[in-house]
Short mmCIF file of C-alpha atoms in Angstrom, two decimals:
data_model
loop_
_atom_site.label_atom_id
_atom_site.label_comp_id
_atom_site.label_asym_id
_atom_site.label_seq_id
_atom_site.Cartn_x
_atom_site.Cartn_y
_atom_site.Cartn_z
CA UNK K 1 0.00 0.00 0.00
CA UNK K 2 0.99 3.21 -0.62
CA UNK K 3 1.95 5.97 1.91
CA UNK K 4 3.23 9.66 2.94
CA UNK K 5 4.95 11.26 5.48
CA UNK K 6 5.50 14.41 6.61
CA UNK K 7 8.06 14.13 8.88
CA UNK K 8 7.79 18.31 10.13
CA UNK K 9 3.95 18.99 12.19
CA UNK K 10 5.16 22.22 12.32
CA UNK K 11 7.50 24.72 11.11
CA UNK K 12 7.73 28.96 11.69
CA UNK K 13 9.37 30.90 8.78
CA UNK K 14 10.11 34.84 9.03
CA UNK K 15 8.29 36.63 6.27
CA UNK K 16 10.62 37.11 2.81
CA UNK K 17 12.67 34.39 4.14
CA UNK K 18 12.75 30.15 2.22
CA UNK K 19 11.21 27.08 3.95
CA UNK K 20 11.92 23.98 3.04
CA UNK K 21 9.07 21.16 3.89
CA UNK K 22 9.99 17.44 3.94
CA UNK K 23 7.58 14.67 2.51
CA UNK K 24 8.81 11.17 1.61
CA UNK K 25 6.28 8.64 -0.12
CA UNK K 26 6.34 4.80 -0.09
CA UNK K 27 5.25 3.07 -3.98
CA UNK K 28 5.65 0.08 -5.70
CA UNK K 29 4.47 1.88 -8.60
CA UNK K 30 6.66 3.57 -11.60
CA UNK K 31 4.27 5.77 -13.16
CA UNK K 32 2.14 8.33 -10.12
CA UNK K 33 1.77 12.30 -9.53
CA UNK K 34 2.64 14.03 -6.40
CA UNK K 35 0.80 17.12 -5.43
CA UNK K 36 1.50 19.88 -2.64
CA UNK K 37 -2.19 21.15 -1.44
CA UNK K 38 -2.54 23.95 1.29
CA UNK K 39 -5.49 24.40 3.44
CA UNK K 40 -5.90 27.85 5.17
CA UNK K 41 -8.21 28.44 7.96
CA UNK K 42 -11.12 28.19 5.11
CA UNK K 43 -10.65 24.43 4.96
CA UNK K 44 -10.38 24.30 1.33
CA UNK K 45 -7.76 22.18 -0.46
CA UNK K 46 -5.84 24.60 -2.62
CA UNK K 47 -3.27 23.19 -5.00
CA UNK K 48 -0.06 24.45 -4.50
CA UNK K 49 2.43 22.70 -7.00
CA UNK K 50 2.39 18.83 -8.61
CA UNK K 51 4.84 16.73 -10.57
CA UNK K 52 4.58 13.95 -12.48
CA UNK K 53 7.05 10.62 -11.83
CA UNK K 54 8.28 10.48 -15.30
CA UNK K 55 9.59 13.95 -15.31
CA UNK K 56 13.12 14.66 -13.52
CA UNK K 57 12.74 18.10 -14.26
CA UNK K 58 11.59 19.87 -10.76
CA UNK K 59 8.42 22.13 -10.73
CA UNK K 60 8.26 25.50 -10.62
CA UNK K 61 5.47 27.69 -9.56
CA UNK K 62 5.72 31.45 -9.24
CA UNK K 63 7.18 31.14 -5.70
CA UNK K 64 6.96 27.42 -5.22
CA UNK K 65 8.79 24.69 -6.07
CA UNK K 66 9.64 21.11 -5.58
CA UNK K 67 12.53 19.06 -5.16
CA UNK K 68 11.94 15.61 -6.47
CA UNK K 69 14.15 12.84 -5.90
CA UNK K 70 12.14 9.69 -7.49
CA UNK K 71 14.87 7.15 -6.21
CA UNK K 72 14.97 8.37 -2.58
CA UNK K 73 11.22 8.83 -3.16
CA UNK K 74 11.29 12.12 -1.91
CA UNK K 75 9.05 15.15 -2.84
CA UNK K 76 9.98 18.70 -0.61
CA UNK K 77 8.34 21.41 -1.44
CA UNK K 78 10.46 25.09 -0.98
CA UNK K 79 8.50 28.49 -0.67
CA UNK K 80 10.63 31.34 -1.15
CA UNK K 81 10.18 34.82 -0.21
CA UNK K 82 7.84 33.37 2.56
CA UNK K 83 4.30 35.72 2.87
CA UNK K 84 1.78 35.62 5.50
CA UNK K 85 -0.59 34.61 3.48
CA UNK K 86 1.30 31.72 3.28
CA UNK K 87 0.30 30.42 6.93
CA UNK K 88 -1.35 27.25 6.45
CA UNK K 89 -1.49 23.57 6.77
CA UNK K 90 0.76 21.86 3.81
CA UNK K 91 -0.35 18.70 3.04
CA UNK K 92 1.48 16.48 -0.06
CA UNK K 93 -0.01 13.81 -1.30
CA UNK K 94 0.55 10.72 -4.06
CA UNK K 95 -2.30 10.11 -6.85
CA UNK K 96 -1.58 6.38 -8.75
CA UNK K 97 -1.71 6.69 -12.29
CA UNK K 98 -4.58 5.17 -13.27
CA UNK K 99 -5.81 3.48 -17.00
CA UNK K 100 -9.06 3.09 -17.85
CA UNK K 101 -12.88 4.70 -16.36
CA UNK K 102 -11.52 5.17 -13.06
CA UNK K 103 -9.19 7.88 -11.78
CA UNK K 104 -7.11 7.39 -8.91
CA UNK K 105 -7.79 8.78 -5.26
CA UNK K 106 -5.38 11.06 -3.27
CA UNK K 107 -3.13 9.63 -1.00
CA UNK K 108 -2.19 12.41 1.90
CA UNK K 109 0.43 12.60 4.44
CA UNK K 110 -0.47 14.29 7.99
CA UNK K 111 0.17 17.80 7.05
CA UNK K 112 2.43 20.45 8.45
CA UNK K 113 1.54 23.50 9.95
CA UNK K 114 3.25 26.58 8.13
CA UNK K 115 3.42 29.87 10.45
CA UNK K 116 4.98 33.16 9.20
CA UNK K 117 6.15 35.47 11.41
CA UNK K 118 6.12 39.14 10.31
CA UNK Y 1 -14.34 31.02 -6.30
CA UNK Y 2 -14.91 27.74 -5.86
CA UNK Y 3 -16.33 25.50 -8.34
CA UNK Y 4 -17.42 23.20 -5.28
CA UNK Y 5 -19.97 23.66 -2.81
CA UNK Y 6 -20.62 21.51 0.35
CA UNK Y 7 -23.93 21.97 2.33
CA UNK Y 8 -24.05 22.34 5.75
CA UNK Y 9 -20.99 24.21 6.11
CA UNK Y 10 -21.24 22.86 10.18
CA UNK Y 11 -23.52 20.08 11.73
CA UNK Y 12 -24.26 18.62 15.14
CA UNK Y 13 -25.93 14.95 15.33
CA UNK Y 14 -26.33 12.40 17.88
CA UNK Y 15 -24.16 8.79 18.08
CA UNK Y 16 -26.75 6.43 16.78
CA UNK Y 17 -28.42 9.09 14.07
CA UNK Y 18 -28.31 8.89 10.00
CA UNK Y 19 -26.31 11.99 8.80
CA UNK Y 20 -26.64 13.29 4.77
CA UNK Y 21 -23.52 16.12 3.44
CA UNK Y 22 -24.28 17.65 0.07
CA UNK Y 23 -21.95 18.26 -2.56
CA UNK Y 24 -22.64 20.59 -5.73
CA UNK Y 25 -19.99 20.46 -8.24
CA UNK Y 26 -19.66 22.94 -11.18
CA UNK Y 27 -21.49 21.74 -14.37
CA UNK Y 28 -19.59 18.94 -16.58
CA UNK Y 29 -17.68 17.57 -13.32
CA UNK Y 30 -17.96 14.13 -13.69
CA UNK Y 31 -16.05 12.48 -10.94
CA UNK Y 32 -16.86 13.00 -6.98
CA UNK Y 33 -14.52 12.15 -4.17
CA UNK Y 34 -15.31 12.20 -0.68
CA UNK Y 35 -12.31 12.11 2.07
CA UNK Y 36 -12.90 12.20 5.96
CA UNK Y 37 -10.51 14.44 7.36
CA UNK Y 38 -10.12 13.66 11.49
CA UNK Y 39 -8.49 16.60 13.67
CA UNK Y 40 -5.08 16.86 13.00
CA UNK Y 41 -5.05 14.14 10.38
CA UNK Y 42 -4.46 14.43 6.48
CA UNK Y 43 -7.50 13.46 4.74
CA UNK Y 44 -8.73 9.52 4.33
CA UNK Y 45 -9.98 8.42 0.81
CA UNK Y 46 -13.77 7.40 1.60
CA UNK Y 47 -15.09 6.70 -2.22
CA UNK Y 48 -15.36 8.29 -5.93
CA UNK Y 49 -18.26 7.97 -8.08
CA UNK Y 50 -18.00 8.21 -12.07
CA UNK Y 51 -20.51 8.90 -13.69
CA UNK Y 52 -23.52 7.95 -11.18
CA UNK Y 53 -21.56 4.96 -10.25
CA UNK Y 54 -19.21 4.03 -7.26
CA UNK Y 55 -15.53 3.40 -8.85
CA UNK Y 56 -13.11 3.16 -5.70
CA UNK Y 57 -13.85 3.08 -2.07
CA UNK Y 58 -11.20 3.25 0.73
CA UNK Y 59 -11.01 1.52 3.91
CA UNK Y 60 -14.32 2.66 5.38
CA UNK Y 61 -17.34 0.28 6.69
CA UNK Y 62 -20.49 -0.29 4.29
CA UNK Y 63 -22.68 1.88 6.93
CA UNK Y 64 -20.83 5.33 4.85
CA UNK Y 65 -22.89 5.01 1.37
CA UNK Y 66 -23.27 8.07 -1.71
CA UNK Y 67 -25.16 8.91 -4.33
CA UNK Y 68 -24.11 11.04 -7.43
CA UNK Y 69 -26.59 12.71 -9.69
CA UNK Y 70 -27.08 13.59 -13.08
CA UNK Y 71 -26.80 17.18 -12.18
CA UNK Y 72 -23.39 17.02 -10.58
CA UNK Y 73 -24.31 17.34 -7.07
CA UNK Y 74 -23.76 14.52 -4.61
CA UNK Y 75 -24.35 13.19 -1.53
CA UNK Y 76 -22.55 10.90 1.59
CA UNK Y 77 -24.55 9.24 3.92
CA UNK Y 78 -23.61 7.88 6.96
CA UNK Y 79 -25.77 5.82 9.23
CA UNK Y 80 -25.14 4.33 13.00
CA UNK Y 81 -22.85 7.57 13.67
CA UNK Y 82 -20.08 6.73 16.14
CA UNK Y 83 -18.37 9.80 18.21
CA UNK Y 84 -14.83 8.55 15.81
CA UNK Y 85 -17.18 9.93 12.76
CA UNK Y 86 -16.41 13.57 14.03
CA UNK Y 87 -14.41 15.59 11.40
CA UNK Y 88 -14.46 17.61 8.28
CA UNK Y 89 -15.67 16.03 5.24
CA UNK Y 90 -14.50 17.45 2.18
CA UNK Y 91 -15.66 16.97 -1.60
CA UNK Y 92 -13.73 17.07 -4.46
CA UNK Y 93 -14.44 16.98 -8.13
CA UNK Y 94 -12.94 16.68 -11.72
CA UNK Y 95 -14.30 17.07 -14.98
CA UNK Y 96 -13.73 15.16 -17.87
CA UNK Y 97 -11.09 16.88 -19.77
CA UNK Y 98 -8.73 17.04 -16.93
CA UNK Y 99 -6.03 14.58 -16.45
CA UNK Y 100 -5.00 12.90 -13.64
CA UNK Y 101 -2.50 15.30 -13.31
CA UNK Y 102 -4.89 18.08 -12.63
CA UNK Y 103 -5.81 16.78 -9.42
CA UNK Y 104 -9.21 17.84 -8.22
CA UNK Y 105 -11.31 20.63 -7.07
CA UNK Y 106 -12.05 20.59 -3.34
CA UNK Y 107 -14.97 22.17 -1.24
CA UNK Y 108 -14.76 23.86 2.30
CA UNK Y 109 -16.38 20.63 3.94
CA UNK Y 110 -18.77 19.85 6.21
CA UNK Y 111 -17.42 20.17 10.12
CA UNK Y 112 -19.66 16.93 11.30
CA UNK Y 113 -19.44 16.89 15.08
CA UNK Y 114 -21.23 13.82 16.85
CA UNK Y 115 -22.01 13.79 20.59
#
């Protein structure tokens, strides 16, 4: 079965400075997607940054990005220039690759809790 | 704005009562998840419907059951709540041209306390 962990509940950041989160991912599989969601005080999943297995190139988003290491299984997600609207719960997550009707279901890890201190 | 809307936004019930969450997902969404997200916890893969019909279901008992609609609103049901069935459930949805890469479109949940 597969699994994620994130190994940091919580982590503080000063505003403008980089944060690093850690999230490590157990699959049997070749062929998945990784995905870094945030959830602010609103409760609702927003997608952050994702990356698909095939690809070595890292993703990139605005102030986001990842740093995938597919034999270490590994997925970290940095946030430069850290903003308080950043303050959130980080959660990543691992989505099989799936053929066919179906698609396949997200696969979380516990979350950490992002503060930014001004 | 989201494209997913979960009704009641909170809800109080009693161990032992039938609870139904609502889920309205923006028009040509196709594909409704619903994860139970305990305090603290990451979310937990309930079930996913396709197209009216049930297409994956986690590790939950038989007594958590959903319906999808033609109009792309949805609904869980849970009956025999226990006080462990206290948390957020969230809904998510994807349409039909978006690839598994897209990931999905979440809701704000329903906080489901039961005393």
């Amino acid at each position: 079965a597969q699994t994620v962990t994130q190994s940091q509940p919580e982590m503080s950041v000063q505003e403008a400075e980089t944060v690093t989160l850690s999230c490590t991912y157990d699959t049997s599989e070749s062929d998945y997607y990784l995905f870094w969601y945030k959830q602010p005080p609103s409760r609702q999943m927003i997608l952050v940054i994702r990356q698909e297995a095939y690809k070595q190139q890292n993703a990139t988003e605005n102030r986001f990005s990842v740093n995938f290491q597919k034999a270490a299984k590994s997925f970290s997600l940095k946030i430069s220039d850290s903003q308080l609207g950043d303050a959130a719960m980080y959660f990543c997550a691992y989505r099989i690759l799936n053929y066919g009707g179906s698609q396949g279901n997200l696969i979380f890890g516990k979350g950490t809790k992002l503060s930014v201190k001004p | 704005e989201t494209g997913v809307t979960q009704s009641p936004t909170h809800l109080i019930k009693t161990r032992g009562q039938q609870v139904t969450l609502r889920c309205s997902s923006q028009s040509g969404h196709n594909t409704v998840s619903w994860y139970q997200q305990a305090l603290g916890q990451g979310p937990q893969f309930i079930f996913q419907y396709y197209r009216e019909e049930e297409n994956g279901r986690g590790n939950f008992p038989p007594r958590f059951s959903g319906l999808q609609f033609p109009n792309y609103s949805s609904e869980l049901n849970v009956n025999a709540l226990e006080l462990d069935d206290s948390a957020l459930y969230l809904c998510a949805s994807q349409g039909p041209d978006g690839s598994l890469f897209y990931g999905y479109t979440f809701g704000s949940g329903t906080r489901l306390t039961v005393v």
